[in-house]
Amino acid sequence: MQLADIAIAAQEEMVVSHEGIATVKAIDMNQGIVKLAHGPIASLKWPAMTMDFRIEDRALMQGIKVDDAVTFVFIQSNGDYVITHIKSGK
């Protein structure tokens, strides 16, 4: 394997996280999905929108309810956007 190949492989394995602020619109614990109305996500150049996110660990949602204001961190994994951290600002 050449040095360039190693560098490309390392970049492909890097996981980039993104942060946002949102309001919880719906929670589906059976599917492990939360619908958030989030503000702009600068790191992805996304405008504000409402969308579904997968939940990495359902325990993250403990104490979080619909209409809560939250801050959250997510990654892209296998074509899904997956929340790795979420905190209610209540």
PDB file of N, CA and C in Angstrom:
ATOM      1  N   MET A   1       0.854  -1.183   0.000  1.00  0.00           N
ATOM      2  CA  MET A   1       0.000   0.000   0.000  1.00  0.00           C
ATOM      3  C   MET A   1       0.895   1.239   0.000  1.00  0.00           C
ATOM      4  N   GLN A   2       0.580   2.169  -0.856  1.00  0.00           N
ATOM      5  CA  GLN A   2       1.332   3.411  -0.973  1.00  0.00           C
ATOM      6  C   GLN A   2       0.871   4.404   0.099  1.00  0.00           C
ATOM      7  N   LEU A   3       1.731   5.364   0.390  1.00  0.00           N
ATOM      8  CA  LEU A   3       1.407   6.386   1.390  1.00  0.00           C
ATOM      9  C   LEU A   3       0.111   7.116   1.037  1.00  0.00           C
ATOM     10  N   ALA A   4      -0.085   7.426  -0.240  1.00  0.00           N
ATOM     11  CA  ALA A   4      -1.310   8.115  -0.666  1.00  0.00           C
ATOM     12  C   ALA A   4      -2.538   7.256  -0.384  1.00  0.00           C
ATOM     13  N   ASP A   5      -2.421   5.945  -0.592  1.00  0.00           N
ATOM     14  CA  ASP A   5      -3.538   5.039  -0.316  1.00  0.00           C
ATOM     15  C   ASP A   5      -3.870   5.014   1.171  1.00  0.00           C
ATOM     16  N   ILE A   6      -2.837   5.036   2.002  1.00  0.00           N
ATOM     17  CA  ILE A   6      -3.034   5.051   3.452  1.00  0.00           C
ATOM     18  C   ILE A   6      -3.746   6.335   3.871  1.00  0.00           C
ATOM     19  N   ALA A   7      -3.342   7.467   3.307  1.00  0.00           N
ATOM     20  CA  ALA A   7      -3.964   8.753   3.636  1.00  0.00           C
ATOM     21  C   ALA A   7      -5.433   8.764   3.233  1.00  0.00           C
ATOM     22  N   ILE A   8      -5.747   8.223   2.065  1.00  0.00           N
ATOM     23  CA  ILE A   8      -7.139   8.173   1.605  1.00  0.00           C
ATOM     24  C   ILE A   8      -7.963   7.281   2.524  1.00  0.00           C
ATOM     25  N   ALA A   9      -7.427   6.128   2.890  1.00  0.00           N
ATOM     26  CA  ALA A   9      -8.138   5.212   3.785  1.00  0.00           C
ATOM     27  C   ALA A   9      -8.389   5.864   5.139  1.00  0.00           C
ATOM     28  N   ALA A  10      -7.414   6.604   5.647  1.00  0.00           N
ATOM     29  CA  ALA A  10      -7.567   7.275   6.942  1.00  0.00           C
ATOM     30  C   ALA A  10      -8.661   8.333   6.870  1.00  0.00           C
ATOM     31  N   GLN A  11      -8.721   9.081   5.770  1.00  0.00           N
ATOM     32  CA  GLN A  11      -9.754  10.106   5.618  1.00  0.00           C
ATOM     33  C   GLN A  11     -11.138   9.480   5.563  1.00  0.00           C
ATOM     34  N   GLU A  12     -11.258   8.335   4.897  1.00  0.00           N
ATOM     35  CA  GLU A  12     -12.550   7.674   4.791  1.00  0.00           C
ATOM     36  C   GLU A  12     -13.037   7.177   6.145  1.00  0.00           C
ATOM     37  N   GLU A  13     -12.109   6.867   7.048  1.00  0.00           N
ATOM     38  CA  GLU A  13     -12.478   6.370   8.365  1.00  0.00           C
ATOM     39  C   GLU A  13     -12.788   7.489   9.352  1.00  0.00           C
ATOM     40  N   MET A  14     -12.380   8.730   9.043  1.00  0.00           N
ATOM     41  CA  MET A  14     -12.641   9.845   9.948  1.00  0.00           C
ATOM     42  C   MET A  14     -14.140  10.114  10.023  1.00  0.00           C
ATOM     43  N   VAL A  15     -14.602  10.345  11.211  1.00  0.00           N
ATOM     44  CA  VAL A  15     -16.008  10.672  11.413  1.00  0.00           C
ATOM     45  C   VAL A  15     -16.079  12.146  11.781  1.00  0.00           C
ATOM     46  N   VAL A  16     -16.858  12.886  11.027  1.00  0.00           N
ATOM     47  CA  VAL A  16     -17.015  14.315  11.274  1.00  0.00           C
ATOM     48  C   VAL A  16     -18.344  14.522  11.987  1.00  0.00           C
ATOM     49  N   SER A  17     -18.305  15.242  13.091  1.00  0.00           N
ATOM     50  CA  SER A  17     -19.545  15.525  13.816  1.00  0.00           C
ATOM     51  C   SER A  17     -19.988  16.958  13.542  1.00  0.00           C
ATOM     52  N   HIS A  18     -21.273  17.172  13.698  1.00  0.00           N
ATOM     53  CA  HIS A  18     -21.892  18.474  13.451  1.00  0.00           C
ATOM     54  C   HIS A  18     -22.769  18.807  14.651  1.00  0.00           C
ATOM     55  N   GLU A  19     -22.924  20.089  14.940  1.00  0.00           N
ATOM     56  CA  GLU A  19     -23.707  20.529  16.094  1.00  0.00           C
ATOM     57  C   GLU A  19     -24.893  21.365  15.651  1.00  0.00           C
ATOM     58  N   GLY A  20     -25.960  21.298  16.440  1.00  0.00           N
ATOM     59  CA  GLY A  20     -27.131  22.091  16.125  1.00  0.00           C
ATOM     60  C   GLY A  20     -27.960  22.412  17.352  1.00  0.00           C
ATOM     61  N   ILE A  21     -28.897  23.325  17.145  1.00  0.00           N
ATOM     62  CA  ILE A  21     -29.887  23.704  18.156  1.00  0.00           C
ATOM     63  C   ILE A  21     -31.244  23.446  17.519  1.00  0.00           C
ATOM     64  N   ALA A  22     -32.155  22.850  18.291  1.00  0.00           N
ATOM     65  CA  ALA A  22     -33.428  22.452  17.695  1.00  0.00           C
ATOM     66  C   ALA A  22     -34.546  22.411  18.724  1.00  0.00           C
ATOM     67  N   THR A  23     -35.750  22.214  18.201  1.00  0.00           N
ATOM     68  CA  THR A  23     -36.923  21.912  19.010  1.00  0.00           C
ATOM     69  C   THR A  23     -37.379  20.513  18.630  1.00  0.00           C
ATOM     70  N   VAL A  24     -37.650  19.689  19.641  1.00  0.00           N
ATOM     71  CA  VAL A  24     -38.100  18.316  19.399  1.00  0.00           C
ATOM     72  C   VAL A  24     -39.556  18.356  18.936  1.00  0.00           C
ATOM     73  N   LYS A  25     -39.824  17.760  17.783  1.00  0.00           N
ATOM     74  CA  LYS A  25     -41.175  17.728  17.226  1.00  0.00           C
ATOM     75  C   LYS A  25     -41.859  16.383  17.423  1.00  0.00           C
ATOM     76  N   ALA A  26     -41.084  15.293  17.442  1.00  0.00           N
ATOM     77  CA  ALA A  26     -41.653  13.956  17.642  1.00  0.00           C
ATOM     78  C   ALA A  26     -40.544  13.009  18.062  1.00  0.00           C
ATOM     79  N   ILE A  27     -40.924  11.990  18.827  1.00  0.00           N
ATOM     80  CA  ILE A  27     -39.975  10.966  19.263  1.00  0.00           C
ATOM     81  C   ILE A  27     -40.616   9.610  19.002  1.00  0.00           C
ATOM     82  N   ASP A  28     -39.911   8.749  18.277  1.00  0.00           N
ATOM     83  CA  ASP A  28     -40.372   7.381  18.035  1.00  0.00           C
ATOM     84  C   ASP A  28     -39.316   6.437  18.597  1.00  0.00           C
ATOM     85  N   MET A  29     -39.490   6.062  19.860  1.00  0.00           N
ATOM     86  CA  MET A  29     -38.498   5.208  20.518  1.00  0.00           C
ATOM     87  C   MET A  29     -38.459   3.809  19.915  1.00  0.00           C
ATOM     88  N   ASN A  30     -39.585   3.319  19.382  1.00  0.00           N
ATOM     89  CA  ASN A  30     -39.587   1.992  18.763  1.00  0.00           C
ATOM     90  C   ASN A  30     -38.670   1.945  17.549  1.00  0.00           C
ATOM     91  N   GLN A  31     -38.679   3.015  16.759  1.00  0.00           N
ATOM     92  CA  GLN A  31     -37.839   3.089  15.562  1.00  0.00           C
ATOM     93  C   GLN A  31     -36.469   3.705  15.849  1.00  0.00           C
ATOM     94  N   GLY A  32     -36.327   4.333  17.022  1.00  0.00           N
ATOM     95  CA  GLY A  32     -35.070   5.002  17.350  1.00  0.00           C
ATOM     96  C   GLY A  32     -34.854   6.260  16.530  1.00  0.00           C
ATOM     97  N   ILE A  33     -35.949   7.025  16.357  1.00  0.00           N
ATOM     98  CA  ILE A  33     -35.906   8.233  15.523  1.00  0.00           C
ATOM     99  C   ILE A  33     -36.487   9.412  16.298  1.00  0.00           C
ATOM    100  N   VAL A  34     -35.868  10.571  16.124  1.00  0.00           N
ATOM    101  CA  VAL A  34     -36.400  11.808  16.687  1.00  0.00           C
ATOM    102  C   VAL A  34     -36.516  12.820  15.547  1.00  0.00           C
ATOM    103  N   LYS A  35     -37.642  13.525  15.493  1.00  0.00           N
ATOM    104  CA  LYS A  35     -37.849  14.578  14.490  1.00  0.00           C
ATOM    105  C   LYS A  35     -37.513  15.902  15.150  1.00  0.00           C
ATOM    106  N   LEU A  36     -36.585  16.631  14.545  1.00  0.00           N
ATOM    107  CA  LEU A  36     -36.141  17.916  15.075  1.00  0.00           C
ATOM    108  C   LEU A  36     -36.384  19.033  14.070  1.00  0.00           C
ATOM    109  N   ALA A  37     -36.832  20.182  14.574  1.00  0.00           N
ATOM    110  CA  ALA A  37     -36.871  21.419  13.793  1.00  0.00           C
ATOM    111  C   ALA A  37     -35.607  22.166  14.206  1.00  0.00           C
ATOM    112  N   HIS A  38     -34.572  22.073  13.378  1.00  0.00           N
ATOM    113  CA  HIS A  38     -33.275  22.638  13.761  1.00  0.00           C
ATOM    114  C   HIS A  38     -32.979  23.934  13.025  1.00  0.00           C
ATOM    115  N   GLY A  39     -32.122  24.716  13.653  1.00  0.00           N
ATOM    116  CA  GLY A  39     -31.630  25.925  13.015  1.00  0.00           C
ATOM    117  C   GLY A  39     -30.593  25.562  11.964  1.00  0.00           C
ATOM    118  N   PRO A  40     -29.983  26.559  11.333  1.00  0.00           N
ATOM    119  CA  PRO A  40     -28.960  26.282  10.327  1.00  0.00           C
ATOM    120  C   PRO A  40     -27.803  25.455  10.907  1.00  0.00           C
ATOM    121  N   ILE A  41     -27.277  24.547  10.102  1.00  0.00           N
ATOM    122  CA  ILE A  41     -26.107  23.747  10.467  1.00  0.00           C
ATOM    123  C   ILE A  41     -24.964  24.253   9.589  1.00  0.00           C
ATOM    124  N   ALA A  42     -24.162  25.158  10.139  1.00  0.00           N
ATOM    125  CA  ALA A  42     -23.124  25.838   9.362  1.00  0.00           C
ATOM    126  C   ALA A  42     -22.115  24.872   8.750  1.00  0.00           C
ATOM    127  N   SER A  43     -21.728  23.834   9.487  1.00  0.00           N
ATOM    128  CA  SER A  43     -20.694  22.918   8.994  1.00  0.00           C
ATOM    129  C   SER A  43     -21.132  22.153   7.747  1.00  0.00           C
ATOM    130  N   LEU A  44     -22.434  22.055   7.513  1.00  0.00           N
ATOM    131  CA  LEU A  44     -22.953  21.378   6.322  1.00  0.00           C
ATOM    132  C   LEU A  44     -23.596  22.354   5.336  1.00  0.00           C
ATOM    133  N   LYS A  45     -23.615  23.643   5.706  1.00  0.00           N
ATOM    134  CA  LYS A  45     -24.260  24.682   4.904  1.00  0.00           C
ATOM    135  C   LYS A  45     -25.742  24.383   4.698  1.00  0.00           C
ATOM    136  N   TRP A  46     -26.370  23.812   5.742  1.00  0.00           N
ATOM    137  CA  TRP A  46     -27.804  23.528   5.704  1.00  0.00           C
ATOM    138  C   TRP A  46     -28.580  24.721   6.232  1.00  0.00           C
ATOM    139  N   PRO A  47     -29.719  25.021   5.640  1.00  0.00           N
ATOM    140  CA  PRO A  47     -30.611  26.022   6.232  1.00  0.00           C
ATOM    141  C   PRO A  47     -31.400  25.372   7.371  1.00  0.00           C
ATOM    142  N   ALA A  48     -32.148  26.178   8.077  1.00  0.00           N
ATOM    143  CA  ALA A  48     -33.048  25.638   9.100  1.00  0.00           C
ATOM    144  C   ALA A  48     -34.072  24.742   8.416  1.00  0.00           C
ATOM    145  N   MET A  49     -34.406  23.625   9.049  1.00  0.00           N
ATOM    146  CA  MET A  49     -35.411  22.706   8.501  1.00  0.00           C
ATOM    147  C   MET A  49     -35.860  21.727   9.575  1.00  0.00           C
ATOM    148  N   THR A  50     -36.870  20.961   9.252  1.00  0.00           N
ATOM    149  CA  THR A  50     -37.355  19.901  10.132  1.00  0.00           C
ATOM    150  C   THR A  50     -37.045  18.570   9.473  1.00  0.00           C
ATOM    151  N   MET A  51     -36.414  17.676  10.235  1.00  0.00           N
ATOM    152  CA  MET A  51     -36.034  16.379   9.666  1.00  0.00           C
ATOM    153  C   MET A  51     -35.887  15.323  10.752  1.00  0.00           C
ATOM    154  N   ASP A  52     -35.849  14.074  10.313  1.00  0.00           N
ATOM    155  CA  ASP A  52     -35.668  12.945  11.224  1.00  0.00           C
ATOM    156  C   ASP A  52     -34.191  12.630  11.392  1.00  0.00           C
ATOM    157  N   PHE A  53     -33.825  12.255  12.603  1.00  0.00           N
ATOM    158  CA  PHE A  53     -32.477  11.791  12.923  1.00  0.00           C
ATOM    159  C   PHE A  53     -32.599  10.444  13.625  1.00  0.00           C
ATOM    160  N   ARG A  54     -31.674   9.560  13.356  1.00  0.00           N
ATOM    161  CA  ARG A  54     -31.591   8.313  14.119  1.00  0.00           C
ATOM    162  C   ARG A  54     -30.938   8.639  15.464  1.00  0.00           C
ATOM    163  N   ILE A  55     -31.237   7.828  16.456  1.00  0.00           N
ATOM    164  CA  ILE A  55     -30.669   7.998  17.792  1.00  0.00           C
ATOM    165  C   ILE A  55     -29.646   6.892  17.995  1.00  0.00           C
ATOM    166  N   GLU A  56     -28.396   7.264  18.275  1.00  0.00           N
ATOM    167  CA  GLU A  56     -27.338   6.271  18.451  1.00  0.00           C
ATOM    168  C   GLU A  56     -27.653   5.319  19.603  1.00  0.00           C
ATOM    169  N   ASP A  57     -28.142   5.873  20.699  1.00  0.00           N
ATOM    170  CA  ASP A  57     -28.455   5.088  21.894  1.00  0.00           C
ATOM    171  C   ASP A  57     -29.742   5.662  22.482  1.00  0.00           C
ATOM    172  N   ARG A  58     -30.759   4.847  22.576  1.00  0.00           N
ATOM    173  CA  ARG A  58     -32.056   5.339  23.066  1.00  0.00           C
ATOM    174  C   ARG A  58     -31.963   5.975  24.452  1.00  0.00           C
ATOM    175  N   ALA A  59     -30.978   5.593  25.236  1.00  0.00           N
ATOM    176  CA  ALA A  59     -30.790   6.185  26.572  1.00  0.00           C
ATOM    177  C   ALA A  59     -30.512   7.685  26.480  1.00  0.00           C
ATOM    178  N   LEU A  60     -30.015   8.155  25.335  1.00  0.00           N
ATOM    179  CA  LEU A  60     -29.764   9.588  25.149  1.00  0.00           C
ATOM    180  C   LEU A  60     -31.039  10.411  25.295  1.00  0.00           C
ATOM    181  N   MET A  61     -32.181   9.802  24.994  1.00  0.00           N
ATOM    182  CA  MET A  61     -33.450  10.526  24.990  1.00  0.00           C
ATOM    183  C   MET A  61     -34.112  10.587  26.359  1.00  0.00           C
ATOM    184  N   GLN A  62     -33.491   9.991  27.356  1.00  0.00           N
ATOM    185  CA  GLN A  62     -34.063   9.995  28.706  1.00  0.00           C
ATOM    186  C   GLN A  62     -34.280  11.432  29.178  1.00  0.00           C
ATOM    187  N   GLY A  63     -35.501  11.744  29.556  1.00  0.00           N
ATOM    188  CA  GLY A  63     -35.833  13.072  30.062  1.00  0.00           C
ATOM    189  C   GLY A  63     -36.137  14.098  28.989  1.00  0.00           C
ATOM    190  N   ILE A  64     -36.003  13.742  27.727  1.00  0.00           N
ATOM    191  CA  ILE A  64     -36.282  14.681  26.633  1.00  0.00           C
ATOM    192  C   ILE A  64     -37.693  14.428  26.120  1.00  0.00           C
ATOM    193  N   LYS A  65     -38.439  15.530  25.940  1.00  0.00           N
ATOM    194  CA  LYS A  65     -39.835  15.432  25.533  1.00  0.00           C
ATOM    195  C   LYS A  65     -40.091  16.296  24.298  1.00  0.00           C
ATOM    196  N   VAL A  66     -41.219  16.019  23.650  1.00  0.00           N
ATOM    197  CA  VAL A  66     -41.664  16.841  22.525  1.00  0.00           C
ATOM    198  C   VAL A  66     -41.796  18.284  23.005  1.00  0.00           C
ATOM    199  N   ASP A  67     -41.383  19.205  22.180  1.00  0.00           N
ATOM    200  CA  ASP A  67     -41.379  20.660  22.408  1.00  0.00           C
ATOM    201  C   ASP A  67     -40.194  21.143  23.235  1.00  0.00           C
ATOM    202  N   ASP A  68     -39.326  20.236  23.707  1.00  0.00           N
ATOM    203  CA  ASP A  68     -38.103  20.668  24.400  1.00  0.00           C
ATOM    204  C   ASP A  68     -37.161  21.348  23.409  1.00  0.00           C
ATOM    205  N   ALA A  69     -36.478  22.387  23.863  1.00  0.00           N
ATOM    206  CA  ALA A  69     -35.375  22.983  23.109  1.00  0.00           C
ATOM    207  C   ALA A  69     -34.133  22.160  23.446  1.00  0.00           C
ATOM    208  N   VAL A  70     -33.375  21.757  22.425  1.00  0.00           N
ATOM    209  CA  VAL A  70     -32.211  20.900  22.645  1.00  0.00           C
ATOM    210  C   VAL A  70     -31.006  21.398  21.863  1.00  0.00           C
ATOM    211  N   THR A  71     -29.838  21.030  22.357  1.00  0.00           N
ATOM    212  CA  THR A  71     -28.610  21.124  21.578  1.00  0.00           C
ATOM    213  C   THR A  71     -28.231  19.685  21.269  1.00  0.00           C
ATOM    214  N   PHE A  72     -27.652  19.453  20.092  1.00  0.00           N
ATOM    215  CA  PHE A  72     -27.353  18.080  19.714  1.00  0.00           C
ATOM    216  C   PHE A  72     -26.112  18.012  18.829  1.00  0.00           C
ATOM    217  N   VAL A  73     -25.512  16.833  18.825  1.00  0.00           N
ATOM    218  CA  VAL A  73     -24.353  16.536  17.988  1.00  0.00           C
ATOM    219  C   VAL A  73     -24.725  15.310  17.173  1.00  0.00           C
ATOM    220  N   PHE A  74     -24.389  15.332  15.870  1.00  0.00           N
ATOM    221  CA  PHE A  74     -24.715  14.187  15.031  1.00  0.00           C
ATOM    222  C   PHE A  74     -23.602  13.917  14.031  1.00  0.00           C
ATOM    223  N   ILE A  75     -23.631  12.698  13.514  1.00  0.00           N
ATOM    224  CA  ILE A  75     -22.692  12.272  12.482  1.00  0.00           C
ATOM    225  C   ILE A  75     -23.494  11.695  11.326  1.00  0.00           C
ATOM    226  N   GLN A  76     -22.828  11.520  10.193  1.00  0.00           N
ATOM    227  CA  GLN A  76     -23.441  10.788   9.092  1.00  0.00           C
ATOM    228  C   GLN A  76     -22.864   9.385   9.117  1.00  0.00           C
ATOM    229  N   SER A  77     -23.744   8.388   9.093  1.00  0.00           N
ATOM    230  CA  SER A  77     -23.317   6.996   9.160  1.00  0.00           C
ATOM    231  C   SER A  77     -24.224   6.145   8.279  1.00  0.00           C
ATOM    232  N   ASN A  78     -23.638   5.503   7.301  1.00  0.00           N
ATOM    233  CA  ASN A  78     -24.399   4.623   6.394  1.00  0.00           C
ATOM    234  C   ASN A  78     -25.614   5.318   5.789  1.00  0.00           C
ATOM    235  N   GLY A  79     -25.451   6.577   5.406  1.00  0.00           N
ATOM    236  CA  GLY A  79     -26.527   7.317   4.763  1.00  0.00           C
ATOM    237  C   GLY A  79     -27.546   7.931   5.706  1.00  0.00           C
ATOM    238  N   ASP A  80     -27.415   7.680   7.004  1.00  0.00           N
ATOM    239  CA  ASP A  80     -28.324   8.262   7.994  1.00  0.00           C
ATOM    240  C   ASP A  80     -27.602   9.351   8.775  1.00  0.00           C
ATOM    241  N   TYR A  81     -28.383  10.275   9.329  1.00  0.00           N
ATOM    242  CA  TYR A  81     -27.845  11.256  10.261  1.00  0.00           C
ATOM    243  C   TYR A  81     -28.175  10.742  11.654  1.00  0.00           C
ATOM    244  N   VAL A  82     -27.130  10.533  12.459  1.00  0.00           N
ATOM    245  CA  VAL A  82     -27.264   9.835  13.735  1.00  0.00           C
ATOM    246  C   VAL A  82     -26.847  10.747  14.883  1.00  0.00           C
ATOM    247  N   ILE A  83     -27.750  10.956  15.835  1.00  0.00           N
ATOM    248  CA  ILE A  83     -27.456  11.778  17.008  1.00  0.00           C
ATOM    249  C   ILE A  83     -26.589  10.982  17.974  1.00  0.00           C
ATOM    250  N   THR A  84     -25.446  11.583  18.337  1.00  0.00           N
ATOM    251  CA  THR A  84     -24.531  10.944  19.285  1.00  0.00           C
ATOM    252  C   THR A  84     -24.608  11.582  20.669  1.00  0.00           C
ATOM    253  N   HIS A  85     -25.080  12.831  20.735  1.00  0.00           N
ATOM    254  CA  HIS A  85     -25.274  13.545  22.005  1.00  0.00           C
ATOM    255  C   HIS A  85     -26.474  14.472  21.834  1.00  0.00           C
ATOM    256  N   ILE A  86     -27.273  14.572  22.870  1.00  0.00           N
ATOM    257  CA  ILE A  86     -28.406  15.499  22.849  1.00  0.00           C
ATOM    258  C   ILE A  86     -28.678  15.937  24.285  1.00  0.00           C
ATOM    259  N   LYS A  87     -28.959  17.227  24.455  1.00  0.00           N
ATOM    260  CA  LYS A  87     -29.191  17.768  25.797  1.00  0.00           C
ATOM    261  C   LYS A  87     -30.333  18.767  25.732  1.00  0.00           C
ATOM    262  N   SER A  88     -31.249  18.630  26.659  1.00  0.00           N
ATOM    263  CA  SER A  88     -32.386  19.529  26.730  1.00  0.00           C
ATOM    264  C   SER A  88     -31.997  20.807  27.454  1.00  0.00           C
ATOM    265  N   GLY A  89     -32.429  21.927  26.893  1.00  0.00           N
ATOM    266  CA  GLY A  89     -32.221  23.215  27.542  1.00  0.00           C
ATOM    267  C   GLY A  89     -33.435  23.606  28.358  1.00  0.00           C
ATOM    268  N   LYS A  90     -34.531  22.868  28.191  1.00  0.00           N
ATOM    269  CA  LYS A  90     -35.826  23.100  28.839  1.00  0.00           C
ATOM    270  C   LYS A  90     -36.025  24.565  28.980  1.00  0.00           C
TER     271      LYS A  90
END
